[in-house]
mmCIF file with all atom_site columns, C-alpha atoms in Angstrom:
data_model
loop_
_atom_site.group_PDB
_atom_site.id
_atom_site.type_symbol
_atom_site.label_atom_id
_atom_site.label_alt_id
_atom_site.label_comp_id
_atom_site.label_asym_id
_atom_site.label_entity_id
_atom_site.label_seq_id
_atom_site.pdbx_PDB_ins_code
_atom_site.Cartn_x
_atom_site.Cartn_y
_atom_site.Cartn_z
_atom_site.occupancy
_atom_site.B_iso_or_equiv
_atom_site.pdbx_formal_charge
_atom_site.auth_seq_id
_atom_site.auth_comp_id
_atom_site.auth_asym_id
_atom_site.auth_atom_id
_atom_site.pdbx_PDB_model_num
ATOM 1   C CA . MET Z 1 1   ? 123.567 17.002 -233.499 1.00 0.00 ? 109 MET Z CA 1
ATOM 2   C CA . LYS Z 1 2   ? 125.006 15.217 -230.446 1.00 0.00 ? 110 LYS Z CA 1
ATOM 3   C CA . LEU Z 1 3   ? 125.011 18.496 -228.509 1.00 0.00 ? 111 LEU Z CA 1
ATOM 4   C CA . ARG Z 1 4   ? 121.226 18.674 -228.821 1.00 0.00 ? 112 ARG Z CA 1
ATOM 5   C CA . ASN Z 1 5   ? 120.840 15.183 -227.347 1.00 0.00 ? 113 ASN Z CA 1
ATOM 6   C CA . TYR Z 1 6   ? 122.554 16.369 -224.135 1.00 0.00 ? 114 TYR Z CA 1
ATOM 7   C CA . THR Z 1 7   ? 120.870 19.766 -223.877 1.00 0.00 ? 115 THR Z CA 1
ATOM 8   C CA . TYR Z 1 8   ? 117.587 18.533 -222.430 1.00 0.00 ? 116 TYR Z CA 1
ATOM 9   C CA . PRO Z 1 9   ? 119.099 16.278 -219.703 1.00 0.00 ? 117 PRO Z CA 1
ATOM 10  C CA . VAL Z 1 10  ? 121.545 19.045 -218.700 1.00 0.00 ? 118 VAL Z CA 1
ATOM 11  C CA . LEU Z 1 11  ? 118.724 21.575 -218.377 1.00 0.00 ? 119 LEU Z CA 1
ATOM 12  C CA . VAL Z 1 12  ? 116.662 19.126 -216.302 1.00 0.00 ? 120 VAL Z CA 1
ATOM 13  C CA . ALA Z 1 13  ? 119.664 18.428 -214.032 1.00 0.00 ? 121 ALA Z CA 1
ATOM 14  C CA . LEU Z 1 14  ? 120.290 22.153 -213.542 1.00 0.00 ? 122 LEU Z CA 1
ATOM 15  C CA . PHE Z 1 15  ? 116.631 22.733 -212.741 1.00 0.00 ? 123 PHE Z CA 1
ATOM 16  C CA . VAL Z 1 16  ? 116.574 19.881 -210.205 1.00 0.00 ? 124 VAL Z CA 1
ATOM 17  C CA . LEU Z 1 17  ? 119.786 21.087 -208.557 1.00 0.00 ? 125 LEU Z CA 1
ATOM 18  C CA . GLY Z 1 18  ? 118.482 24.649 -208.441 1.00 0.00 ? 126 GLY Z CA 1
ATOM 19  C CA . PHE Z 1 19  ? 115.160 23.578 -207.010 1.00 0.00 ? 127 PHE Z CA 1
ATOM 20  C CA . ALA Z 1 20  ? 116.772 21.243 -204.453 1.00 0.00 ? 128 ALA Z CA 1
ATOM 21  C CA . SER Z 1 21  ? 119.007 24.009 -203.168 1.00 0.00 ? 129 SER Z CA 1
ATOM 22  C CA . CYS Z 1 22  ? 115.998 26.139 -202.215 1.00 0.00 ? 130 CYS Z CA 1
ATOM 23  C CA . LYS Z 1 23  ? 115.371 26.171 -198.488 1.00 0.00 ? 131 LYS Z CA 1
ATOM 24  C CA . LYS Z 1 24  ? 111.944 25.467 -197.093 1.00 0.00 ? 132 LYS Z CA 1
ATOM 25  C CA . THR Z 1 25  ? 110.131 28.361 -195.519 1.00 0.00 ? 133 THR Z CA 1
ATOM 26  C CA . THR Z 1 26  ? 109.192 28.295 -191.851 1.00 0.00 ? 134 THR Z CA 1
ATOM 27  C CA . SER Z 1 27  ? 105.560 27.682 -192.836 1.00 0.00 ? 135 SER Z CA 1
ATOM 28  C CA . GLN Z 1 28  ? 106.528 24.696 -194.979 1.00 0.00 ? 136 GLN Z CA 1
ATOM 29  C CA . ILE Z 1 29  ? 108.583 23.235 -192.138 1.00 0.00 ? 137 ILE Z CA 1
ATOM 30  C CA . GLN Z 1 30  ? 105.692 23.741 -189.672 1.00 0.00 ? 138 GLN Z CA 1
ATOM 31  C CA . ARG Z 1 31  ? 103.212 22.071 -192.054 1.00 0.00 ? 139 ARG Z CA 1
ATOM 32  C CA . ASP Z 1 32  ? 105.581 19.138 -192.574 1.00 0.00 ? 140 ASP Z CA 1
ATOM 33  C CA . ASP Z 1 33  ? 106.139 18.813 -188.804 1.00 0.00 ? 141 ASP Z CA 1
ATOM 34  C CA . GLU Z 1 34  ? 102.374 18.849 -188.217 1.00 0.00 ? 142 GLU Z CA 1
ATOM 35  C CA . LYS Z 1 35  ? 101.857 15.989 -190.705 1.00 0.00 ? 143 LYS Z CA 1
ATOM 36  C CA . ILE Z 1 36  ? 104.580 13.896 -189.047 1.00 0.00 ? 144 ILE Z CA 1
ATOM 37  C CA . LEU Z 1 37  ? 103.238 14.549 -185.539 1.00 0.00 ? 145 LEU Z CA 1
ATOM 38  C CA . LEU Z 1 38  ? 99.663  13.776 -186.602 1.00 0.00 ? 146 LEU Z CA 1
ATOM 39  C CA . ALA Z 1 39  ? 100.714 10.521 -188.301 1.00 0.00 ? 147 ALA Z CA 1
ATOM 40  C CA . LYS Z 1 40  ? 102.578 9.408  -185.151 1.00 0.00 ? 148 LYS Z CA 1
ATOM 41  C CA . TYR Z 1 41  ? 99.613  10.315 -182.933 1.00 0.00 ? 149 TYR Z CA 1
ATOM 42  C CA . ILE Z 1 42  ? 97.106  8.443  -185.105 1.00 0.00 ? 150 ILE Z CA 1
ATOM 43  C CA . SER Z 1 43  ? 99.450  5.448  -185.353 1.00 0.00 ? 151 SER Z CA 1
ATOM 44  C CA . LYS Z 1 44  ? 99.855  5.281  -181.566 1.00 0.00 ? 152 LYS Z CA 1
ATOM 45  C CA . TYR Z 1 45  ? 96.257  5.881  -180.443 1.00 0.00 ? 153 TYR Z CA 1
ATOM 46  C CA . HIS Z 1 46  ? 93.895  5.305  -183.369 1.00 0.00 ? 154 HIS Z CA 1
ATOM 47  C CA . LYS Z 1 47  ? 95.272  2.767  -185.846 1.00 0.00 ? 155 LYS Z CA 1
ATOM 48  C CA . GLY Z 1 48  ? 92.651  1.916  -188.416 1.00 0.00 ? 156 GLY Z CA 1
ATOM 49  C CA . VAL Z 1 49  ? 90.678  5.139  -187.983 1.00 0.00 ? 157 VAL Z CA 1
ATOM 50  C CA . SER Z 1 50  ? 90.288  6.983  -191.263 1.00 0.00 ? 158 SER Z CA 1
ATOM 51  C CA . PRO Z 1 51  ? 89.884  10.724 -191.649 1.00 0.00 ? 159 PRO Z CA 1
ATOM 52  C CA . THR Z 1 52  ? 86.861  12.356 -193.221 1.00 0.00 ? 160 THR Z CA 1
ATOM 53  C CA . ALA Z 1 53  ? 87.223  13.909 -196.674 1.00 0.00 ? 161 ALA Z CA 1
ATOM 54  C CA . SER Z 1 54  ? 88.362  17.170 -195.056 1.00 0.00 ? 162 SER Z CA 1
ATOM 55  C CA . GLY Z 1 55  ? 90.994  15.394 -192.940 1.00 0.00 ? 163 GLY Z CA 1
ATOM 56  C CA . ILE Z 1 56  ? 89.438  15.436 -189.460 1.00 0.00 ? 164 ILE Z CA 1
ATOM 57  C CA . TYR Z 1 57  ? 89.287  12.300 -187.323 1.00 0.00 ? 165 TYR Z CA 1
ATOM 58  C CA . TYR Z 1 58  ? 86.083  11.527 -185.439 1.00 0.00 ? 166 TYR Z CA 1
ATOM 59  C CA . ILE Z 1 59  ? 86.284  8.878  -182.726 1.00 0.00 ? 167 ILE Z CA 1
ATOM 60  C CA . GLU Z 1 60  ? 82.997  8.095  -180.989 1.00 0.00 ? 168 GLU Z CA 1
ATOM 61  C CA . ILE Z 1 61  ? 83.390  7.344  -177.277 1.00 0.00 ? 169 ILE Z CA 1
ATOM 62  C CA . LYS Z 1 62  ? 79.720  7.139  -176.288 1.00 0.00 ? 170 LYS Z CA 1
ATOM 63  C CA . LYS Z 1 63  ? 76.818  7.013  -178.722 1.00 0.00 ? 171 LYS Z CA 1
ATOM 64  C CA . GLY Z 1 64  ? 74.174  9.668  -178.261 1.00 0.00 ? 172 GLY Z CA 1
ATOM 65  C CA . THR Z 1 65  ? 70.482  9.580  -179.096 1.00 0.00 ? 173 THR Z CA 1
ATOM 66  C CA . GLY Z 1 66  ? 68.172  11.531 -181.332 1.00 0.00 ? 174 GLY Z CA 1
ATOM 67  C CA . ASP Z 1 67  ? 68.335  12.964 -184.809 1.00 0.00 ? 175 ASP Z CA 1
ATOM 68  C CA . SER Z 1 68  ? 71.373  14.094 -186.770 1.00 0.00 ? 176 SER Z CA 1
ATOM 69  C CA . ILE Z 1 69  ? 72.748  17.557 -186.171 1.00 0.00 ? 177 ILE Z CA 1
ATOM 70  C CA . VAL Z 1 70  ? 72.181  19.877 -189.142 1.00 0.00 ? 178 VAL Z CA 1
ATOM 71  C CA . THR Z 1 71  ? 73.093  23.417 -190.088 1.00 0.00 ? 179 THR Z CA 1
ATOM 72  C CA . GLY Z 1 72  ? 71.019  25.882 -188.103 1.00 0.00 ? 180 GLY Z CA 1
ATOM 73  C CA . ASN Z 1 73  ? 70.781  23.741 -184.958 1.00 0.00 ? 181 ASN Z CA 1
ATOM 74  C CA . TYR Z 1 74  ? 72.001  25.368 -181.758 1.00 0.00 ? 182 TYR Z CA 1
ATOM 75  C CA . VAL Z 1 75  ? 74.120  23.001 -179.667 1.00 0.00 ? 183 VAL Z CA 1
ATOM 76  C CA . LYS Z 1 76  ? 75.622  23.109 -176.191 1.00 0.00 ? 184 LYS Z CA 1
ATOM 77  C CA . VAL Z 1 77  ? 78.791  21.132 -175.532 1.00 0.00 ? 185 VAL Z CA 1
ATOM 78  C CA . PHE Z 1 78  ? 81.304  20.512 -172.786 1.00 0.00 ? 186 PHE Z CA 1
ATOM 79  C CA . TYR Z 1 79  ? 84.826  20.198 -174.190 1.00 0.00 ? 187 TYR Z CA 1
ATOM 80  C CA . ARG Z 1 80  ? 88.537  20.197 -173.479 1.00 0.00 ? 188 ARG Z CA 1
ATOM 81  C CA . GLY Z 1 81  ? 91.071  21.082 -176.167 1.00 0.00 ? 189 GLY Z CA 1
ATOM 82  C CA . TYR Z 1 82  ? 94.669  19.858 -176.309 1.00 0.00 ? 190 TYR Z CA 1
ATOM 83  C CA . LEU Z 1 83  ? 97.716  20.248 -178.507 1.00 0.00 ? 191 LEU Z CA 1
ATOM 84  C CA . ILE Z 1 84  ? 99.655  17.141 -179.542 1.00 0.00 ? 192 ILE Z CA 1
ATOM 85  C CA . GLU Z 1 85  ? 103.034 16.888 -177.839 1.00 0.00 ? 193 GLU Z CA 1
ATOM 86  C CA . ASN Z 1 86  ? 106.048 14.746 -178.647 1.00 0.00 ? 194 ASN Z CA 1
ATOM 87  C CA . ASN Z 1 87  ? 107.810 14.462 -175.305 1.00 0.00 ? 195 ASN Z CA 1
ATOM 88  C CA . ASP Z 1 88  ? 111.309 12.948 -175.196 1.00 0.00 ? 196 ASP Z CA 1
ATOM 89  C CA . THR Z 1 89  ? 110.426 10.892 -172.128 1.00 0.00 ? 197 THR Z CA 1
ATOM 90  C CA . LEU Z 1 90  ? 106.758 10.027 -172.655 1.00 0.00 ? 198 LEU Z CA 1
ATOM 91  C CA . GLY Z 1 91  ? 106.595 10.066 -176.443 1.00 0.00 ? 199 GLY Z CA 1
ATOM 92  C CA . ILE Z 1 92  ? 103.630 11.367 -178.376 1.00 0.00 ? 200 ILE Z CA 1
ATOM 93  C CA . LYS Z 1 93  ? 100.567 12.281 -176.296 1.00 0.00 ? 201 LYS Z CA 1
ATOM 94  C CA . ASP Z 1 94  ? 97.902  14.870 -175.566 1.00 0.00 ? 202 ASP Z CA 1
ATOM 95  C CA . GLY Z 1 95  ? 99.927  17.825 -174.437 1.00 0.00 ? 203 GLY Z CA 1
ATOM 96  C CA . VAL Z 1 96  ? 98.992  21.274 -173.263 1.00 0.00 ? 204 VAL Z CA 1
ATOM 97  C CA . GLU Z 1 97  ? 95.312  21.921 -172.573 1.00 0.00 ? 205 GLU Z CA 1
ATOM 98  C CA . PHE Z 1 98  ? 94.716  25.203 -174.380 1.00 0.00 ? 206 PHE Z CA 1
ATOM 99  C CA . ASP Z 1 99  ? 90.989  25.615 -173.773 1.00 0.00 ? 207 ASP Z CA 1
ATOM 100 C CA . ALA Z 1 100 ? 88.024  24.110 -171.950 1.00 0.00 ? 208 ALA Z CA 1
ATOM 101 C CA . SER Z 1 101 ? 84.351  24.895 -171.514 1.00 0.00 ? 209 SER Z CA 1
ATOM 102 C CA . GLY Z 1 102 ? 84.468  24.454 -167.757 1.00 0.00 ? 210 GLY Z CA 1
ATOM 103 C CA . ASN Z 1 103 ? 82.420  22.075 -165.669 1.00 0.00 ? 211 ASN Z CA 1
ATOM 104 C CA . TYR Z 1 104 ? 79.236  24.059 -165.090 1.00 0.00 ? 212 TYR Z CA 1
ATOM 105 C CA . GLU Z 1 105 ? 78.091  25.914 -168.176 1.00 0.00 ? 213 GLU Z CA 1
ATOM 106 C CA . PRO Z 1 106 ? 78.397  24.300 -171.625 1.00 0.00 ? 214 PRO Z CA 1
ATOM 107 C CA . PHE Z 1 107 ? 79.614  26.241 -174.642 1.00 0.00 ? 215 PHE Z CA 1
ATOM 108 C CA . GLY Z 1 108 ? 76.880  26.963 -177.188 1.00 0.00 ? 216 GLY Z CA 1
ATOM 109 C CA . PHE Z 1 109 ? 77.013  27.723 -180.896 1.00 0.00 ? 217 PHE Z CA 1
ATOM 110 C CA . THR Z 1 110 ? 74.861  27.591 -184.004 1.00 0.00 ? 218 THR Z CA 1
ATOM 111 C CA . VAL Z 1 111 ? 76.032  24.886 -186.404 1.00 0.00 ? 219 VAL Z CA 1
ATOM 112 C CA . GLY Z 1 112 ? 77.123  26.241 -189.779 1.00 0.00 ? 220 GLY Z CA 1
ATOM 113 C CA . SER Z 1 113 ? 77.219  29.902 -188.714 1.00 0.00 ? 221 SER Z CA 1
ATOM 114 C CA . SER Z 1 114 ? 81.043  30.130 -188.924 1.00 0.00 ? 222 SER Z CA 1
ATOM 115 C CA . SER Z 1 115 ? 81.175  31.028 -185.226 1.00 0.00 ? 223 SER Z CA 1
ATOM 116 C CA . VAL Z 1 116 ? 83.602  28.127 -184.619 1.00 0.00 ? 224 VAL Z CA 1
ATOM 117 C CA . ILE Z 1 117 ? 86.427  26.599 -186.644 1.00 0.00 ? 225 ILE Z CA 1
ATOM 118 C CA . ALA Z 1 118 ? 85.428  24.544 -189.685 1.00 0.00 ? 226 ALA Z CA 1
ATOM 119 C CA . GLY Z 1 119 ? 86.468  21.294 -187.991 1.00 0.00 ? 227 GLY Z CA 1
ATOM 120 C CA . TRP Z 1 120 ? 83.925  21.883 -185.209 1.00 0.00 ? 228 TRP Z CA 1
ATOM 121 C CA . ASP Z 1 121 ? 81.100  22.613 -187.655 1.00 0.00 ? 229 ASP Z CA 1
ATOM 122 C CA . GLU Z 1 122 ? 81.848  19.321 -189.396 1.00 0.00 ? 230 GLU Z CA 1
ATOM 123 C CA . ALA Z 1 123 ? 82.591  17.098 -186.394 1.00 0.00 ? 231 ALA Z CA 1
ATOM 124 C CA . ILE Z 1 124 ? 79.464  18.089 -184.470 1.00 0.00 ? 232 ILE Z CA 1
ATOM 125 C CA . THR Z 1 125 ? 77.281  16.760 -187.302 1.00 0.00 ? 233 THR Z CA 1
ATOM 126 C CA . HIS Z 1 126 ? 78.546  13.233 -186.510 1.00 0.00 ? 234 HIS Z CA 1
ATOM 127 C CA . MET Z 1 127 ? 77.231  13.430 -182.939 1.00 0.00 ? 235 MET Z CA 1
ATOM 128 C CA . ARG Z 1 128 ? 73.854  12.942 -181.260 1.00 0.00 ? 236 ARG Z CA 1
ATOM 129 C CA . GLN Z 1 129 ? 72.615  14.469 -178.008 1.00 0.00 ? 237 GLN Z CA 1
ATOM 130 C CA . GLY Z 1 130 ? 74.293  12.898 -174.970 1.00 0.00 ? 238 GLY Z CA 1
ATOM 131 C CA . GLY Z 1 131 ? 77.136  11.497 -177.068 1.00 0.00 ? 239 GLY Z CA 1
ATOM 132 C CA . GLN Z 1 132 ? 80.833  11.797 -176.351 1.00 0.00 ? 240 GLN Z CA 1
ATOM 133 C CA . ALA Z 1 133 ? 83.590  11.906 -178.929 1.00 0.00 ? 241 ALA Z CA 1
ATOM 134 C CA . LYS Z 1 134 ? 87.191  12.726 -179.587 1.00 0.00 ? 242 LYS Z CA 1
ATOM 135 C CA . TRP Z 1 135 ? 87.870  15.066 -182.486 1.00 0.00 ? 243 TRP Z CA 1
ATOM 136 C CA . ILE Z 1 136 ? 91.320  15.351 -184.044 1.00 0.00 ? 244 ILE Z CA 1
ATOM 137 C CA . ILE Z 1 137 ? 91.339  18.447 -186.219 1.00 0.00 ? 245 ILE Z CA 1
ATOM 138 C CA . PRO Z 1 138 ? 94.345  19.231 -188.451 1.00 0.00 ? 246 PRO Z CA 1
ATOM 139 C CA . SER Z 1 139 ? 95.235  22.867 -188.937 1.00 0.00 ? 247 SER Z CA 1
ATOM 140 C CA . GLN Z 1 140 ? 93.576  23.138 -192.365 1.00 0.00 ? 248 GLN Z CA 1
ATOM 141 C CA . SER Z 1 141 ? 90.209  22.744 -190.568 1.00 0.00 ? 249 SER Z CA 1
ATOM 142 C CA . GLY Z 1 142 ? 91.385  24.761 -187.568 1.00 0.00 ? 250 GLY Z CA 1
ATOM 143 C CA . TYR Z 1 143 ? 93.475  27.916 -187.465 1.00 0.00 ? 251 TYR Z CA 1
ATOM 144 C CA . ALA Z 1 144 ? 95.859  27.020 -190.347 1.00 0.00 ? 252 ALA Z CA 1
ATOM 145 C CA . GLY Z 1 145 ? 98.917  29.290 -190.290 1.00 0.00 ? 253 GLY Z CA 1
ATOM 146 C CA . ALA Z 1 146 ? 97.505  31.777 -187.804 1.00 0.00 ? 254 ALA Z CA 1
ATOM 147 C CA . ILE Z 1 147 ? 98.688  31.861 -184.210 1.00 0.00 ? 255 ILE Z CA 1
ATOM 148 C CA . GLN Z 1 148 ? 95.624  31.786 -181.959 1.00 0.00 ? 256 GLN Z CA 1
ATOM 149 C CA . GLY Z 1 149 ? 96.500  32.666 -178.356 1.00 0.00 ? 257 GLY Z CA 1
ATOM 150 C CA . SER Z 1 150 ? 98.619  29.793 -177.031 1.00 0.00 ? 258 SER Z CA 1
ATOM 151 C CA . ILE Z 1 151 ? 98.026  27.724 -180.182 1.00 0.00 ? 259 ILE Z CA 1
ATOM 152 C CA . PRO Z 1 152 ? 101.002 27.847 -182.580 1.00 0.00 ? 260 PRO Z CA 1
ATOM 153 C CA . ALA Z 1 153 ? 100.511 28.058 -186.336 1.00 0.00 ? 261 ALA Z CA 1
ATOM 154 C CA . TYR Z 1 154 ? 99.881  24.741 -188.103 1.00 0.00 ? 262 TYR Z CA 1
ATOM 155 C CA . SER Z 1 155 ? 98.792  22.865 -184.984 1.00 0.00 ? 263 SER Z CA 1
ATOM 156 C CA . THR Z 1 156 ? 96.550  19.825 -184.929 1.00 0.00 ? 264 THR Z CA 1
ATOM 157 C CA . LEU Z 1 157 ? 93.898  20.228 -182.239 1.00 0.00 ? 265 LEU Z CA 1
ATOM 158 C CA . VAL Z 1 158 ? 92.506  17.377 -180.129 1.00 0.00 ? 266 VAL Z CA 1
ATOM 159 C CA . PHE Z 1 159 ? 89.100  17.861 -178.491 1.00 0.00 ? 267 PHE Z CA 1
ATOM 160 C CA . TYR Z 1 160 ? 87.165  15.687 -176.072 1.00 0.00 ? 268 TYR Z CA 1
ATOM 161 C CA . VAL Z 1 161 ? 83.520  16.690 -176.502 1.00 0.00 ? 269 VAL Z CA 1
ATOM 162 C CA . THR Z 1 162 ? 80.213  15.846 -174.816 1.00 0.00 ? 270 THR Z CA 1
ATOM 163 C CA . LEU Z 1 163 ? 77.109  17.018 -176.652 1.00 0.00 ? 271 LEU Z CA 1
ATOM 164 C CA . GLN Z 1 164 ? 74.887  18.206 -173.816 1.00 0.00 ? 272 GLN Z CA 1
ATOM 165 C CA . LYS Z 1 165 ? 71.854  19.620 -175.636 1.00 0.00 ? 273 LYS Z CA 1
ATOM 166 C CA . VAL Z 1 166 ? 70.562  20.171 -179.160 1.00 0.00 ? 274 VAL Z CA 1
ATOM 167 C CA . TYR Z 1 167 ? 68.059  22.870 -179.993 1.00 0.00 ? 275 TYR Z CA 1
ATOM 168 C CA . ARG Z 1 168 ? 66.517  22.307 -183.412 1.00 0.00 ? 276 ARG Z CA 1
ATOM 169 C CA . SER Z 1 169 ? 65.759  25.344 -185.556 1.00 0.00 ? 277 SER Z CA 1
ATOM 170 C CA . THR Z 1 170 ? 62.101  24.245 -185.413 1.00 0.00 ? 278 THR Z CA 1
ATOM 171 C CA . ASP Z 1 171 ? 62.184  24.368 -181.578 1.00 0.00 ? 279 ASP Z CA 1
ATOM 172 C CA . THR Z 1 172 ? 62.283  28.171 -181.685 1.00 0.00 ? 280 THR Z CA 1
ATOM 173 C CA . LEU Z 1 173 ? 59.108  28.328 -183.762 1.00 0.00 ? 281 LEU Z CA 1
ATOM 174 C CA . LYS Z 1 174 ? 57.329  25.947 -181.345 1.00 0.00 ? 282 LYS Z CA 1
ATOM 175 C CA . THR Z 1 175 ? 58.386  28.108 -178.376 1.00 0.00 ? 283 THR Z CA 1
ATOM 176 C CA . ILE Z 1 176 ? 57.098  31.289 -180.024 1.00 0.00 ? 284 ILE Z CA 1
ATOM 177 C CA . GLN Z 1 177 ? 53.790  29.588 -180.870 1.00 0.00 ? 285 GLN Z CA 1
ATOM 178 C CA . LYS Z 1 178 ? 53.315  28.656 -177.180 1.00 0.00 ? 286 LYS Z CA 1
ATOM 179 C CA . LEU Z 1 179 ? 53.680  32.271 -175.973 1.00 0.00 ? 287 LEU Z CA 1
ATOM 180 C CA . PRO Z 1 180 ? 50.444  33.945 -174.842 1.00 0.00 ? 288 PRO Z CA 1
ATOM 181 C CA . ARG Z 1 181 ? 48.833  35.959 -177.602 1.00 0.00 ? 289 ARG Z CA 1
ATOM 182 C CA . SER Z 1 182 ? 48.440  38.916 -175.261 1.00 0.00 ? 290 SER Z CA 1
ATOM 183 C CA . ILE Z 1 183 ? 52.135  39.792 -175.633 1.00 0.00 ? 291 ILE Z CA 1
ATOM 184 C CA . PHE Z 1 184 ? 51.720  40.411 -179.340 1.00 0.00 ? 292 PHE Z CA 1
ATOM 185 C CA . PRO Z 1 185 ? 50.028  43.673 -180.408 1.00 0.00 ? 293 PRO Z CA 1
#
């Protein structure tokens, strides 16, 4: 009877010891490192800013004007994208610039068409034309575990974005209606 009283705790202890001895995979280590780096970055630069339900951080720099951005709108933006770096000398900061739209021609995309990462489709809906913002997009709304060019797996992405122009889905219909009837058979 006393043997039964010890059986359960012994089995639990063996399970815990067995589980604890398992090594983390590289992916698990990268995900853990990303969470630590993101927490340090937010703590240093954006204390008090809360993430959206999906985990992205939206920091408005300059308020834009006009209506909300919705799925189906075509937008043009200027942007610069950075990786977060934890430098021994300078500490945590915006690190390597991995992409930029350039200074002359904005990047355009249709909101909600899956032509950009999920974090972009969400973050752009918080902006208005002419606005500027900083987007901090964790890997689950970015490239997740995939390596994308110079972007390592499980990397949080930091974007500085200016929303240059919004084309509403209704704008296309208005443009077509203004065309001369002679071009239609």
